Tab-separated table of C-alpha atoms in Angstrom:
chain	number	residue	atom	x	y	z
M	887	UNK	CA	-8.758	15.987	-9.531
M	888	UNK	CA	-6.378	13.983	-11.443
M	889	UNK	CA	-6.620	10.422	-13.244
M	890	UNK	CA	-5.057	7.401	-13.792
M	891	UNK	CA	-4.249	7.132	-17.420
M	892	UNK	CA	-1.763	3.845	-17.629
M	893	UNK	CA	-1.493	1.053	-14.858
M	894	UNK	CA	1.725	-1.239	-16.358
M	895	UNK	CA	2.614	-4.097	-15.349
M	896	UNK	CA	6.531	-3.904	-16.231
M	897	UNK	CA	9.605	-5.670	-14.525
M	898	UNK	CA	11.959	-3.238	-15.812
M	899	UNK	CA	9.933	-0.431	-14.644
M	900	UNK	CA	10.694	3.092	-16.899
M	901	UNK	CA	12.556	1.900	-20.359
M	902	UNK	CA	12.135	3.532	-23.652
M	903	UNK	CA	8.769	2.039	-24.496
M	904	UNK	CA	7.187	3.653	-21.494
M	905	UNK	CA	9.387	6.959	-22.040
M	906	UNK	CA	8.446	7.661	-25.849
M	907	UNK	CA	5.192	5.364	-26.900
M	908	UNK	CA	3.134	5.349	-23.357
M	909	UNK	CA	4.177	9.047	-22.673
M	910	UNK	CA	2.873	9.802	-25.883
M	911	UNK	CA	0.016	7.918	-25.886
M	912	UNK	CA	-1.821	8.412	-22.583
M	913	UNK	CA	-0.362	12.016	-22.243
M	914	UNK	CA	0.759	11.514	-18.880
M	915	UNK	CA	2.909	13.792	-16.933
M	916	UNK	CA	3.264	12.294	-13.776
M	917	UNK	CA	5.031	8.896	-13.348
M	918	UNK	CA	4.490	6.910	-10.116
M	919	UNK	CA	6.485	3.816	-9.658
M	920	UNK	CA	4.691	1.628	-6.472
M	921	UNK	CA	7.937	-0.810	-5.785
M	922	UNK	CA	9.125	-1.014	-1.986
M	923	UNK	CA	12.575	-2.412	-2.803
M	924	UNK	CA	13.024	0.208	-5.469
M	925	UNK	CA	12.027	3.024	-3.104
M	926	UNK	CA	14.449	2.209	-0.730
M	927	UNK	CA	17.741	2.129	-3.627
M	928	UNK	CA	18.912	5.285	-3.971
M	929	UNK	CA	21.199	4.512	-6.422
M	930	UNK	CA	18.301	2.919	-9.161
M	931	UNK	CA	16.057	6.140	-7.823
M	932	UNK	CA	19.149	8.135	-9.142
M	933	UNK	CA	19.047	5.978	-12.657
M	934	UNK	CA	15.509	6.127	-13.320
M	935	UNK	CA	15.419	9.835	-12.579
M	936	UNK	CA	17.859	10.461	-15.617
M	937	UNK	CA	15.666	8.427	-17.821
M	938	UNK	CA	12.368	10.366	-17.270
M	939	UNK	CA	12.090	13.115	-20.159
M	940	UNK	CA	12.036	17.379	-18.631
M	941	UNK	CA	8.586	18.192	-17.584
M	942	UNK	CA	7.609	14.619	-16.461
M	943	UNK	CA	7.381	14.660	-12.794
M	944	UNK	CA	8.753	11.169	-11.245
M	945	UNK	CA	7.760	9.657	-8.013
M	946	UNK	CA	9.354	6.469	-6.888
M	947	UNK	CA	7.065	5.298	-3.393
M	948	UNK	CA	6.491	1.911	-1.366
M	949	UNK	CA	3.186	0.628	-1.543
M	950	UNK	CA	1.994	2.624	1.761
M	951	UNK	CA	3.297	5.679	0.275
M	952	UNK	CA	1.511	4.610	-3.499
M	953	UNK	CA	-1.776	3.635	-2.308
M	954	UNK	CA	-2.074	7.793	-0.614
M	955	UNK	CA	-0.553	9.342	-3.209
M	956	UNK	CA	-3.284	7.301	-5.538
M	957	UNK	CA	-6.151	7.617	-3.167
M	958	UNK	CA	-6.014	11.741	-3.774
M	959	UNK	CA	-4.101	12.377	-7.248
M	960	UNK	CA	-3.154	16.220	-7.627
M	961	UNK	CA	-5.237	18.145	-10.171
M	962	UNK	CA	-4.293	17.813	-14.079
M	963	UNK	CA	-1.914	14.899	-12.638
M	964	UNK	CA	-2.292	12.251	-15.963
M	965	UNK	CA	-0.135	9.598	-14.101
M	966	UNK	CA	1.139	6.317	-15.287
M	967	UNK	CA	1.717	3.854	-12.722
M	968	UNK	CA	4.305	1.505	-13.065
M	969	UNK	CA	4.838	-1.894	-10.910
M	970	UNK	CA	6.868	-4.886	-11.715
M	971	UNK	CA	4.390	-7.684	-10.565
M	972	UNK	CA	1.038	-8.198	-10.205
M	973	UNK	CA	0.624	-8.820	-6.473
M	974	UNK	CA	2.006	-5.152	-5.898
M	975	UNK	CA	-1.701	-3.968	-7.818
M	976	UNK	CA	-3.260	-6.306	-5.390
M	977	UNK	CA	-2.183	-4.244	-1.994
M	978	UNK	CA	-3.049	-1.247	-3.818
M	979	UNK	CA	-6.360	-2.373	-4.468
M	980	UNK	CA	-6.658	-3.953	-1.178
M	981	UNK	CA	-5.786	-0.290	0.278
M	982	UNK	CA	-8.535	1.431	-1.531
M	983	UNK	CA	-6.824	2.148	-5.072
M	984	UNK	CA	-9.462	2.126	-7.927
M	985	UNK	CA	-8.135	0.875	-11.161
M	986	UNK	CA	-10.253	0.857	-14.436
M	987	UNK	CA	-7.378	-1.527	-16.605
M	988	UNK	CA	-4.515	-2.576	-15.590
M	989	UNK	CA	-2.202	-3.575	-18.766
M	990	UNK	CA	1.014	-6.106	-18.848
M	991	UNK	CA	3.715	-4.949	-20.676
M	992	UNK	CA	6.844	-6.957	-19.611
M	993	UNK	CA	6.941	-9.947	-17.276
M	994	UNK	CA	10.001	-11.613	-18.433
M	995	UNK	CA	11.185	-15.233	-17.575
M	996	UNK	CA	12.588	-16.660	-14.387
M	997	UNK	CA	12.955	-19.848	-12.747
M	998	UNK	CA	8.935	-19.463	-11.011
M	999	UNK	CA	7.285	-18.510	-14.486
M	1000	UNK	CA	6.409	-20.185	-17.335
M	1001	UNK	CA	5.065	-18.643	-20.627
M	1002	UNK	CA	1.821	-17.104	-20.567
M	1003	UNK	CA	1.116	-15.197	-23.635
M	1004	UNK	CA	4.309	-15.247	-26.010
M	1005	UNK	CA	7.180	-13.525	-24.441
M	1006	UNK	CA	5.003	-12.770	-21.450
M	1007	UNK	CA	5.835	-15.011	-18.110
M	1008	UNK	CA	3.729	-15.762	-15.304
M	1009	UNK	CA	4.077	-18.030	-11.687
M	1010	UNK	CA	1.345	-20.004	-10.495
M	1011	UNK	CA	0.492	-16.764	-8.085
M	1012	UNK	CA	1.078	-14.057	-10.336
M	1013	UNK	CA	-2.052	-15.711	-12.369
M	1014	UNK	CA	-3.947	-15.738	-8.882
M	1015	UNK	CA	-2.824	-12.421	-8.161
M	1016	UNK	CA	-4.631	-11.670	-12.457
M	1017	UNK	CA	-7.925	-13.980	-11.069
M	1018	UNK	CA	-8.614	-11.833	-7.709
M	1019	UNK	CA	-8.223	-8.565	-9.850
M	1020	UNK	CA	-10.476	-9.752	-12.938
M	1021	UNK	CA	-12.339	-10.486	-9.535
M	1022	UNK	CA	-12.419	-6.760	-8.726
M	1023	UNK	CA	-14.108	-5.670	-11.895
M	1024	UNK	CA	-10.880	-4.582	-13.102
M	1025	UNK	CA	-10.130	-5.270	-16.709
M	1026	UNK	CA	-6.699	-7.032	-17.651
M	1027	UNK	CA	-4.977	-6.996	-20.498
M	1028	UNK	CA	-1.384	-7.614	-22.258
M	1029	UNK	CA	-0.515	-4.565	-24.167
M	1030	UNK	CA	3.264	-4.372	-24.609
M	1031	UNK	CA	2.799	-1.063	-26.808
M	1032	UNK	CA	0.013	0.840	-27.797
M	1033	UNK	CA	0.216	0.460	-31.374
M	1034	UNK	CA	0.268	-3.293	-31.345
M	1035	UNK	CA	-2.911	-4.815	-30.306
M	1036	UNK	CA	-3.723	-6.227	-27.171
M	1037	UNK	CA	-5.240	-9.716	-25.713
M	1038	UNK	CA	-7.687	-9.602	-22.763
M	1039	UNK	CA	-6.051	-11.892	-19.638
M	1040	UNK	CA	-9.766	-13.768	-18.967
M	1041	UNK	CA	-9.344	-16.602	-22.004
M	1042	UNK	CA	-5.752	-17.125	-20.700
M	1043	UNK	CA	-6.654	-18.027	-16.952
């Protein structure tokens, strides 16, 4: 059976941190992006296909389609799931997804979020969305890449 190896919280989704220092990193070889409105574009599907390096299978899935692919992960799948926000873990979890860590890598600013750890932004129910995971057993953390070190999410509640 398979494994989990990243869970990234990451508004932009696949950019060259995830491509070079994650790949590298965790080893994966399977990317799964759980995003319905980004499963549905066929042009960004298109974009984010080019950016993913040979030998790196890409799947781009709603959350329905996520949570089964996660529930029974192919064998020597290493996969690296990548969401935008928060509350997009929660339905996985909520369909039966186990998650060990989930990591934040990039929640930039908009008009709902303030800062919440440097240049990391959060609304009022993105940091519920954190709380009922933490809730879960699930550890949190901001890790924007892996050579930097990272702060756990608890003291920032």
């Amino acid at each position: 059976m398979g494994q989990i190896v990243l869970a990234r919280i990451d508004d932009r989704l696949i950019h060259g941190q995830v491509m070079t220092a994650w790949l590298q990193f965790t080893g994966g070889n399977h990317i799964v992006i759980v995003d319905d409105a980004t499963a549905g574009d066929e042009f960004t599907k298109s974009i984010m296909s080019m950016a993913v390096p040979n030998g790196i299978k890409l799947s781009i899935l709603g959350i329905d389609d996520g949570a089964k692919l996660l529930a029974d992960i192919p064998e020597r799948h290493k996969i690296i799931v990548l969401a935008k926000e928060p509350q997009t873990y929660w339905q996985l979890i909520e369909k039966g997804v186990r998650f060990d860590e989930i990591i934040i890598g990039g929640m930039g600013a908009r008009k709902d979020r303030k800062t919440f750890h440097k240049n990391i932004s959060a609304s009022e129910e993105e940091k519920e969305t954190f709380r009922k995971i933490v809730g879960q057993n699930v550890k949190m953390k901001i890790h924007v890449i892996p050579d930097q070190g990272s702060q756990a999410i608890e003291g920032l509640l």
